[in-house]
mmCIF file of C-alpha atoms in Angstrom:
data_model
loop_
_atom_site.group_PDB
_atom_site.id
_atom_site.type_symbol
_atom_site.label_atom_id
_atom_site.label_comp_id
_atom_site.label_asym_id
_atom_site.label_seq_id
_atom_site.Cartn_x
_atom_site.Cartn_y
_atom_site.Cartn_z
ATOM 1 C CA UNK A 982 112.887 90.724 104.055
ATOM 2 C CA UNK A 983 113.549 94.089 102.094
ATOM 3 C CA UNK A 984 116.465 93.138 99.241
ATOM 4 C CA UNK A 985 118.708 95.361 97.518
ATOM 5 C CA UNK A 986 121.793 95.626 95.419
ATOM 6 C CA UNK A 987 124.711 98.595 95.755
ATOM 7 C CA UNK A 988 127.777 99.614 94.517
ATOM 8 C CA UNK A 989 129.043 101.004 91.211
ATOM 9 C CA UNK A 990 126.581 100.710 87.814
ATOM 10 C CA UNK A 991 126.949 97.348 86.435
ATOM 11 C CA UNK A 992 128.963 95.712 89.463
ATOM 12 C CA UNK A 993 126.306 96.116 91.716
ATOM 13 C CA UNK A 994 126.435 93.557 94.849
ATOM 14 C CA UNK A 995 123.655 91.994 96.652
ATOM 15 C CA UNK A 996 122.632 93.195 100.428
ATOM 16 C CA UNK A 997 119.295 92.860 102.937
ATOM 17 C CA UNK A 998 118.028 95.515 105.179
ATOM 18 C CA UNK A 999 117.542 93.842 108.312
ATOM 19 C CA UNK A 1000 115.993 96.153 111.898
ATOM 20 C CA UNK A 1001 116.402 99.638 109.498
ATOM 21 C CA UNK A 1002 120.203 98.673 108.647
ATOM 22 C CA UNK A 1003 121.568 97.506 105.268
ATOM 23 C CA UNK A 1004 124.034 94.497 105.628
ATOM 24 C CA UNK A 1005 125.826 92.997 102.775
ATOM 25 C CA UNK A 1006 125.374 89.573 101.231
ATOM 26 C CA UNK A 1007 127.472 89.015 98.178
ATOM 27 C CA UNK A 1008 129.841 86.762 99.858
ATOM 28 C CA UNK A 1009 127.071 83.792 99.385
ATOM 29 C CA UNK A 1010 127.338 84.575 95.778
ATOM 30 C CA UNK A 1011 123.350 85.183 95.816
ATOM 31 C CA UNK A 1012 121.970 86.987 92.612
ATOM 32 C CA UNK A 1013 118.791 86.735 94.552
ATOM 33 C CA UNK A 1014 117.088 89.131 91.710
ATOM 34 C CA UNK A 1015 117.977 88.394 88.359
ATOM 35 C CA UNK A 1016 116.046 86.687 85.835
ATOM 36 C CA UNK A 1017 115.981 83.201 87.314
ATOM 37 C CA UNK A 1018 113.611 80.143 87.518
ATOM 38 C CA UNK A 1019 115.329 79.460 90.883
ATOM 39 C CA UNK A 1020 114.292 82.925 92.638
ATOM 40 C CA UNK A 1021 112.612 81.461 95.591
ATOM 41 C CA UNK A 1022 114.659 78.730 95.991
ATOM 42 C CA UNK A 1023 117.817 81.249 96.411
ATOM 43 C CA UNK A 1024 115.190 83.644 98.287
ATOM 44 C CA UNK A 1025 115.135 80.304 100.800
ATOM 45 C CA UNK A 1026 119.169 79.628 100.362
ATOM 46 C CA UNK A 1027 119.246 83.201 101.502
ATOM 47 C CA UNK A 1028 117.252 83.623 104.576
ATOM 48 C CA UNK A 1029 119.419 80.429 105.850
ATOM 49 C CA UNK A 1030 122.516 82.894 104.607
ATOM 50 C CA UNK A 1031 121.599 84.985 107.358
ATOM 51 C CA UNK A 1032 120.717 83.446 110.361
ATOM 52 C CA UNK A 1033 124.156 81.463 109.867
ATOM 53 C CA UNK A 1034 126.006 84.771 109.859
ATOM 54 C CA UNK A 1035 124.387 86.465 112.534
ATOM 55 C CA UNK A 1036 125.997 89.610 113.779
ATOM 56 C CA UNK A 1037 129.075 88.713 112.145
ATOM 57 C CA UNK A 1038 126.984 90.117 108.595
ATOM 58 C CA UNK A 1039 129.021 93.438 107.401
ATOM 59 C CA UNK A 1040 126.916 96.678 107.649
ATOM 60 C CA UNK A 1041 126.954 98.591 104.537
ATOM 61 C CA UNK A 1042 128.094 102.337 104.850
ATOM 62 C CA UNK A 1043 125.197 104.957 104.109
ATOM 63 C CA UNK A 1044 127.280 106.683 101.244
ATOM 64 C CA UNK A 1045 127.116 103.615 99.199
ATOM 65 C CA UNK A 1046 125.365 103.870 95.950
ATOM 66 C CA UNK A 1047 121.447 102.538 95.683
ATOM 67 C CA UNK A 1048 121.167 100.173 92.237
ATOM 68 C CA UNK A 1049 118.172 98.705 90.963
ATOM 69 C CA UNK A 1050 117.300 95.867 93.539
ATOM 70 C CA UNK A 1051 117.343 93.273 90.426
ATOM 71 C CA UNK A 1052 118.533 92.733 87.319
ATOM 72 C CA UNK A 1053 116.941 93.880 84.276
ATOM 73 C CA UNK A 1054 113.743 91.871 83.893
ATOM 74 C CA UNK A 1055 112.868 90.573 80.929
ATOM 75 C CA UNK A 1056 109.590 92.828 80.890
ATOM 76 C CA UNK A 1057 107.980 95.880 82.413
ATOM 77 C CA UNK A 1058 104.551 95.912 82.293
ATOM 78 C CA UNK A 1059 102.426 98.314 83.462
ATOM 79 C CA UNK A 1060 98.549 99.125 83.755
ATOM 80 C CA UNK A 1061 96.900 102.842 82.903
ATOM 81 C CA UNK A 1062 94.377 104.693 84.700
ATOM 82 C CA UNK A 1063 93.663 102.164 87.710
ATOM 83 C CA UNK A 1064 92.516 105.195 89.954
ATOM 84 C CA UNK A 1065 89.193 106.885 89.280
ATOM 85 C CA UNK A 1066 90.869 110.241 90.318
ATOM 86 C CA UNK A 1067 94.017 110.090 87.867
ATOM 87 C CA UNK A 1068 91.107 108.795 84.958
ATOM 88 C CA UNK A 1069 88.895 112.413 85.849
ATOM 89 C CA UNK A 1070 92.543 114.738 86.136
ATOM 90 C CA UNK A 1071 93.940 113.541 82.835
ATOM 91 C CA UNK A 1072 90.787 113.305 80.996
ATOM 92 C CA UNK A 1073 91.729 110.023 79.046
ATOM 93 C CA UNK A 1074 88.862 107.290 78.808
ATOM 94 C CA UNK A 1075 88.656 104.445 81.093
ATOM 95 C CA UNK A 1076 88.465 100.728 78.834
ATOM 96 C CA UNK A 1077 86.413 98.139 80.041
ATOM 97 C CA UNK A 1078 89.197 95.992 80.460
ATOM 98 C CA UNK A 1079 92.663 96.950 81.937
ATOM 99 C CA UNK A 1080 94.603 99.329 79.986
ATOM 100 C CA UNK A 1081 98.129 97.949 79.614
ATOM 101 C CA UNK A 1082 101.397 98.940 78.506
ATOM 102 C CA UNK A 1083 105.219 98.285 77.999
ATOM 103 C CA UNK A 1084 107.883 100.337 79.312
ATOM 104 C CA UNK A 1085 111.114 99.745 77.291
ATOM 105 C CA UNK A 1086 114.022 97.811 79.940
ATOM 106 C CA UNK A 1087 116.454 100.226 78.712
ATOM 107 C CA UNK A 1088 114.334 102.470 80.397
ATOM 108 C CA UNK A 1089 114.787 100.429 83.817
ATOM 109 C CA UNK A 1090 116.948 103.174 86.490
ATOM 110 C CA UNK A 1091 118.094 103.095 89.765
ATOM 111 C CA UNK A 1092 115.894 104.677 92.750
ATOM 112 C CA UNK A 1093 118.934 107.807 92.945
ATOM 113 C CA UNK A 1094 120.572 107.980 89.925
ATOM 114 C CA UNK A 1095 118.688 111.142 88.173
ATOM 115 C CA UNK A 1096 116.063 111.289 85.354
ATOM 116 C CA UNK A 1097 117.482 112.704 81.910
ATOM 117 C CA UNK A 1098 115.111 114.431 80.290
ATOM 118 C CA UNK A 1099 114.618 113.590 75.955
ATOM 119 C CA UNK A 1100 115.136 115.331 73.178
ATOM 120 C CA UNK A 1101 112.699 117.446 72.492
ATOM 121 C CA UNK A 1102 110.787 116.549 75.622
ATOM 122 C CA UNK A 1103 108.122 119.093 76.623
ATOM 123 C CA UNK A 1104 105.745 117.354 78.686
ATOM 124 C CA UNK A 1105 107.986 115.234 80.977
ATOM 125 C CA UNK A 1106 105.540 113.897 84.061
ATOM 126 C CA UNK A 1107 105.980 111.750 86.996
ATOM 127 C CA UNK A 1108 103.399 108.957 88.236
ATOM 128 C CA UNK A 1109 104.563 107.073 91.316
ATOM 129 C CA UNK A 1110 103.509 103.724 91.129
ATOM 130 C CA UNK A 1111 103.026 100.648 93.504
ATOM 131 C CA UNK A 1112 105.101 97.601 91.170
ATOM 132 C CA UNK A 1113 104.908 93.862 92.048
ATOM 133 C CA UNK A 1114 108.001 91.620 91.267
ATOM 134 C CA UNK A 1115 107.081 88.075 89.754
ATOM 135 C CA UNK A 1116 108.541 84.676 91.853
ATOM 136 C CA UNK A 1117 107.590 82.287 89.490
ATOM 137 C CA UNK A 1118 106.085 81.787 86.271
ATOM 138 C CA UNK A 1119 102.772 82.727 86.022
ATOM 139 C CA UNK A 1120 100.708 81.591 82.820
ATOM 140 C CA UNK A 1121 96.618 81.483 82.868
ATOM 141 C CA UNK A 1122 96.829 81.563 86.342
ATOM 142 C CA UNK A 1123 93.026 82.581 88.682
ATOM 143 C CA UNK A 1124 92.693 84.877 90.803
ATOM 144 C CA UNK A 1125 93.302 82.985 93.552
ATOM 145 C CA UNK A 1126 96.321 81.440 92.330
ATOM 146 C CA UNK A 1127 97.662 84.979 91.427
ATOM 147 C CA UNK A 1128 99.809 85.904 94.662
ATOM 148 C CA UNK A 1129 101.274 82.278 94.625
ATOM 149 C CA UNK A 1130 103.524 84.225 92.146
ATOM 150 C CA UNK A 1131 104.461 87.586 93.829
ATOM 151 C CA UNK A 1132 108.058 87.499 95.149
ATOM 152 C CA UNK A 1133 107.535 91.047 96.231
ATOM 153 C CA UNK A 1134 106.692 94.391 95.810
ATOM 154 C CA UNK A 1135 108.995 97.577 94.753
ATOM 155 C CA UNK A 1136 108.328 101.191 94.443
ATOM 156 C CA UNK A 1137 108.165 102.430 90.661
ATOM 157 C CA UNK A 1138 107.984 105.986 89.524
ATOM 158 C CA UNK A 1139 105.991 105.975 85.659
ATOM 159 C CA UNK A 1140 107.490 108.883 84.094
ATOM 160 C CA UNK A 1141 106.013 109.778 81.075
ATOM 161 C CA UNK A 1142 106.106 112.083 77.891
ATOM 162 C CA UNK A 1143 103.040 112.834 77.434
ATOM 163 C CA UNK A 1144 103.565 114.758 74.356
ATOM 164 C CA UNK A 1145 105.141 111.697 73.246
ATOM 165 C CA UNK A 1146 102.350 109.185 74.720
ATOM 166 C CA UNK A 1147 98.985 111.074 73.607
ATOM 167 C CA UNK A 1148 99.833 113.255 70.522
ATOM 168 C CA UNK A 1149 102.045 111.775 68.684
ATOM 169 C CA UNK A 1150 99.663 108.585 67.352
ATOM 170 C CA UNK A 1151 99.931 105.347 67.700
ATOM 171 C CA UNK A 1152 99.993 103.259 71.281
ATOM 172 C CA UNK A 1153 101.663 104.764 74.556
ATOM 173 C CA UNK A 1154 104.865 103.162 74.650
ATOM 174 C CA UNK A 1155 107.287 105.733 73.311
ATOM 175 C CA UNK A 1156 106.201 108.454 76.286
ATOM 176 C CA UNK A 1157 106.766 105.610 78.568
ATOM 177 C CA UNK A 1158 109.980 103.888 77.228
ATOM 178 C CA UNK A 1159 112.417 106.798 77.234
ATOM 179 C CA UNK A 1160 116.198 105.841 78.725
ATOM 180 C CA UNK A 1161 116.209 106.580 82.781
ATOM 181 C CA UNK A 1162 112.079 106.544 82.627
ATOM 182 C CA UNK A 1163 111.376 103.123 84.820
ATOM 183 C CA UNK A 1164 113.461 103.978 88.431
ATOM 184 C CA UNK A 1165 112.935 101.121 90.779
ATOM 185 C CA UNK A 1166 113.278 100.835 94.033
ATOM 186 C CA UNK A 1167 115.354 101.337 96.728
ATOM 187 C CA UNK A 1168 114.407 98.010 97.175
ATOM 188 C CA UNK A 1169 112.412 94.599 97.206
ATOM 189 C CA UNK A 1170 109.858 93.921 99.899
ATOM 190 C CA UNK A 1171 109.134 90.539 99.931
ATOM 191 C CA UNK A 1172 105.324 89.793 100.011
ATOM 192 C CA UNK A 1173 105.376 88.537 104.073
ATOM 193 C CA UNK A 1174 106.853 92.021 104.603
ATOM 194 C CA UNK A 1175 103.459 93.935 103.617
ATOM 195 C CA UNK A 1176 100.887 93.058 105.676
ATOM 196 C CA UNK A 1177 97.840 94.945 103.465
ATOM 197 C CA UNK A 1178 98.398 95.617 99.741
ATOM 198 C CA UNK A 1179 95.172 97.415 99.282
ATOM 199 C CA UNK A 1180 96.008 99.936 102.275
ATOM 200 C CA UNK A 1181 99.084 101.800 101.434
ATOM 201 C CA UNK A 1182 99.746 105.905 101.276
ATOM 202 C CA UNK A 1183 101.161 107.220 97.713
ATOM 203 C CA UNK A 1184 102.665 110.433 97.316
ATOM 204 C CA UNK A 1185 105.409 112.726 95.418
ATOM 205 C CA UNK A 1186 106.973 115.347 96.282
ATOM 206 C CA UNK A 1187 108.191 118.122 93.142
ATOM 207 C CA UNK A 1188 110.658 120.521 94.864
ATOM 208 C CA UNK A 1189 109.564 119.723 98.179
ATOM 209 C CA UNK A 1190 105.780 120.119 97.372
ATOM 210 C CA UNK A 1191 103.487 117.659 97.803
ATOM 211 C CA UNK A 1192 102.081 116.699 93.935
ATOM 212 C CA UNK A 1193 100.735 113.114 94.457
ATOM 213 C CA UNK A 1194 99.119 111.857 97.901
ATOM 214 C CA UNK A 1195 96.734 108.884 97.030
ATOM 215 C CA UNK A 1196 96.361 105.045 98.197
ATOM 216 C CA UNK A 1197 96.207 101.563 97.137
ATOM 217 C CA UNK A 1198 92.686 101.397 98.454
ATOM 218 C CA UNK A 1199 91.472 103.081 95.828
ATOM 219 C CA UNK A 1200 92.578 100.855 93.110
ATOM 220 C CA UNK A 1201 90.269 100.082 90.360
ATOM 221 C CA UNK A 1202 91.396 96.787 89.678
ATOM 222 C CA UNK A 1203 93.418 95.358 92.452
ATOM 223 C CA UNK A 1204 96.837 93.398 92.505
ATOM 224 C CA UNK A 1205 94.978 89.403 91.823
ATOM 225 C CA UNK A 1206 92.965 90.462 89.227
ATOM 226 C CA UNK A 1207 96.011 92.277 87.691
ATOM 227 C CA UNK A 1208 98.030 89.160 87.705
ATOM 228 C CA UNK A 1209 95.412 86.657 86.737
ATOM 229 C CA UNK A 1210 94.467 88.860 83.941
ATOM 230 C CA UNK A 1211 97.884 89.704 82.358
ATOM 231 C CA UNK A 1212 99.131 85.949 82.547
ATOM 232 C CA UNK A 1213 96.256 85.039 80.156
ATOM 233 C CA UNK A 1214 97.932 87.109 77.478
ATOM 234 C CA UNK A 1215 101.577 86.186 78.173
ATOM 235 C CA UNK A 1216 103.641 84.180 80.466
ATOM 236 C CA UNK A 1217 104.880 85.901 83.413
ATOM 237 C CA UNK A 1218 108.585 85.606 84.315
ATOM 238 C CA UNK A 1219 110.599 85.270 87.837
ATOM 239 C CA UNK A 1220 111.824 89.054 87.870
ATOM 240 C CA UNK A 1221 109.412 90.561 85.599
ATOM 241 C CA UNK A 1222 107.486 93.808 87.310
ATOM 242 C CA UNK A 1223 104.089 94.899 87.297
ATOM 243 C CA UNK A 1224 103.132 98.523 87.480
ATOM 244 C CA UNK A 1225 99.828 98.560 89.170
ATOM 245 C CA UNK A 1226 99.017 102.630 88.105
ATOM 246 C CA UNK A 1227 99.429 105.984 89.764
ATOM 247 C CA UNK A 1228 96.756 108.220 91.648
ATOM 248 C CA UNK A 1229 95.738 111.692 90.145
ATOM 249 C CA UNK A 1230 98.390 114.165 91.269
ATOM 250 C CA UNK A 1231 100.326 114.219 87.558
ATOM 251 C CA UNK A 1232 101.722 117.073 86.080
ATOM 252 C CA UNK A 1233 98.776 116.869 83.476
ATOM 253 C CA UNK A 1234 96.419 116.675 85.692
ATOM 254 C CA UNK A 1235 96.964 120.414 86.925
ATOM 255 C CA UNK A 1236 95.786 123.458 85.974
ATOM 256 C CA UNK A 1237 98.255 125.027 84.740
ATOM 257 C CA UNK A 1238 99.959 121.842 83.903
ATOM 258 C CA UNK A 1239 103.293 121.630 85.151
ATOM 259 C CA UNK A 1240 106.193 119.521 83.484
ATOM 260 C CA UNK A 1241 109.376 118.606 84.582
ATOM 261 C CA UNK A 1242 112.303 120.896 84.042
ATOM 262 C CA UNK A 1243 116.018 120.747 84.104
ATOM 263 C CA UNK A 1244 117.312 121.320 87.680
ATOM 264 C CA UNK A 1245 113.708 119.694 89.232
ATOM 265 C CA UNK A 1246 113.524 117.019 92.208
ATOM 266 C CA UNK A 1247 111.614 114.713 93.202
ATOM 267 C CA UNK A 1248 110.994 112.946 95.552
ATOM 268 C CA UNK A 1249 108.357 110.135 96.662
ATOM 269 C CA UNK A 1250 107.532 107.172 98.592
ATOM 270 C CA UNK A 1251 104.595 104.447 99.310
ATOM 271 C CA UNK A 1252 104.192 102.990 102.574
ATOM 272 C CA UNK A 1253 106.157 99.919 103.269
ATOM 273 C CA UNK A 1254 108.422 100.612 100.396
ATOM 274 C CA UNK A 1255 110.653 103.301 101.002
ATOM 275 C CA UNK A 1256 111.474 106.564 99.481
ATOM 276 C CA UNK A 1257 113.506 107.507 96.592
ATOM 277 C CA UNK A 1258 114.756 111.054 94.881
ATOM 278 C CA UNK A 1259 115.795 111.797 91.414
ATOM 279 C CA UNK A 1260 117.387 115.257 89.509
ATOM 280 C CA UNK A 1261 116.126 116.408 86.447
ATOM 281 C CA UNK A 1262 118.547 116.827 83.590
ATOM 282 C CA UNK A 1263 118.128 117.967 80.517
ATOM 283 C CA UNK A 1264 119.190 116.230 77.123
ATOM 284 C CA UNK A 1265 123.116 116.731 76.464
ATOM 285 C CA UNK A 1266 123.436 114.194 74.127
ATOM 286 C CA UNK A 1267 125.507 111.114 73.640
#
């Protein structure tokens, strides 16, 4: 099942894609992706939602705004330099263990609503990323355990300052965490929906050129060992995302490098998860 939410910013409503077309369910007062202990309980309440409204569901028109497809999670974490490729194009070093990171929730954007560039940004990148969205509490879980957990999986684009994140001191979080930096979605896939994690095409598009083209194949440490590995630092919470890293393709990684700029788009997808689009806008202030 692929789960969304539309309408206007903060009143967003819930709806399903079902055979390509987007239906809505908010009359079953389902808040399917908020922070919840219940997630797959309503996930269940849900799919019984649906086959008792049949055709009589009401389609949603195609003008309708795209929100995030949950509610702000409690975290965002994320893991650096998981492809070999993005490692040798950025020239950072690879750790022996993951490399992980926070991005900021008041970073967390909708899949069409436009990056805003920050103050002083000069080095504003994009990293399209492959995210997995947490069913139910997760803590010291193996390996093997690890996709007991996985409600889903969502499309995440990792912008970045890198100005900000590599030479300015200190950890990476403030060229992650800037406002409008985490867009998500269109929407959730639920984990039957994706038949083979570690198979899936990557790309971007900046003003209609291809930038990023890479695949989940090519993962240095895969989705289990990402989960099993994280929950023995903290617990992992129904709605909280996991940002499984980016293939080379970055603005950094070019030569020249090239940055995001006022008036930019773009746009980019991964197989299974749809597509989204943003505009670049500069910093206007408050």
């Amino acid at each position: 099942m692929k789960i969304f939410r539309y309408g206007a910013k903060g009143s967003e409503k819930a709806g399903v894609i079902l055979n390509e077309k987007k239906y809505d369910v908010s009359e079953g007062n389902f808040n399917i992706t908020a922070i919840s202990l219940r997630i797959l309980q309503i996930w269940k309440r849900l799919q019984a939602y649906i086959i008792e409204k049949g055709d009589k569901l009401k389609e949603i028109a195609d003008d309708e705004r795209i929100g995030t497809p949950l509610e702000a999670p409690s975290k965002i974490l994320c893991v650096g330099l998981n492809f070999d490729d993005h490692v040798k194009e950025t020239k950072l070093q690879q750790a022996s263990e993951p490399i992980v990171f926070m991005k900021s929730v008041s970073a967390f954007n909708g899949p069409f609503d436009g990056i805003t560039l920050p103050k002083f940004s000069v080095k504003s990148d994009w990293e399209t990323e492959f995210a997995i969205v947490i069913g139910k509490k997760a803590s010291y879980v193996t390996e093997e355990e690890a996709l007991d957990h996985v409600f889903g999986y969502v499309l995440h684009n990792d912008v970045t300052e890198r100005e900000f994140q590599i030479e300015r001191g200190g950890t990476w979080d403030k060229g992650k965490g800037c406002d409008t930096f985490a867009p998500i979605g269109p929407f959730i896939a639920t984990k039957d929906e994706i038949t083979d994690i570690d198979n899936l095409r990557i790309w971007l598009k900046l003003n209609g050129e291809i930038m990023q083209d890479g695949n989940t194949s090519d993962f240095i440490y895969r989705v289990p060992k990402l989960i099993s590995y994280l929950s023995h630092f903290m617990s992992l919470l129904p709605g909280d995302i996991i940002s499984t890293g980016s293939p080379a393709g970055s603005g950094m990684g070019k030569s020249p490098q090239r940055f995001l700029k006022d008036g930019d788009v773009i746009e980019y997808g991964i197989d299974g998860l749809g597509s989204a689009k943003q505009v670049i806008s500069a910093y206007q202030g408050l």
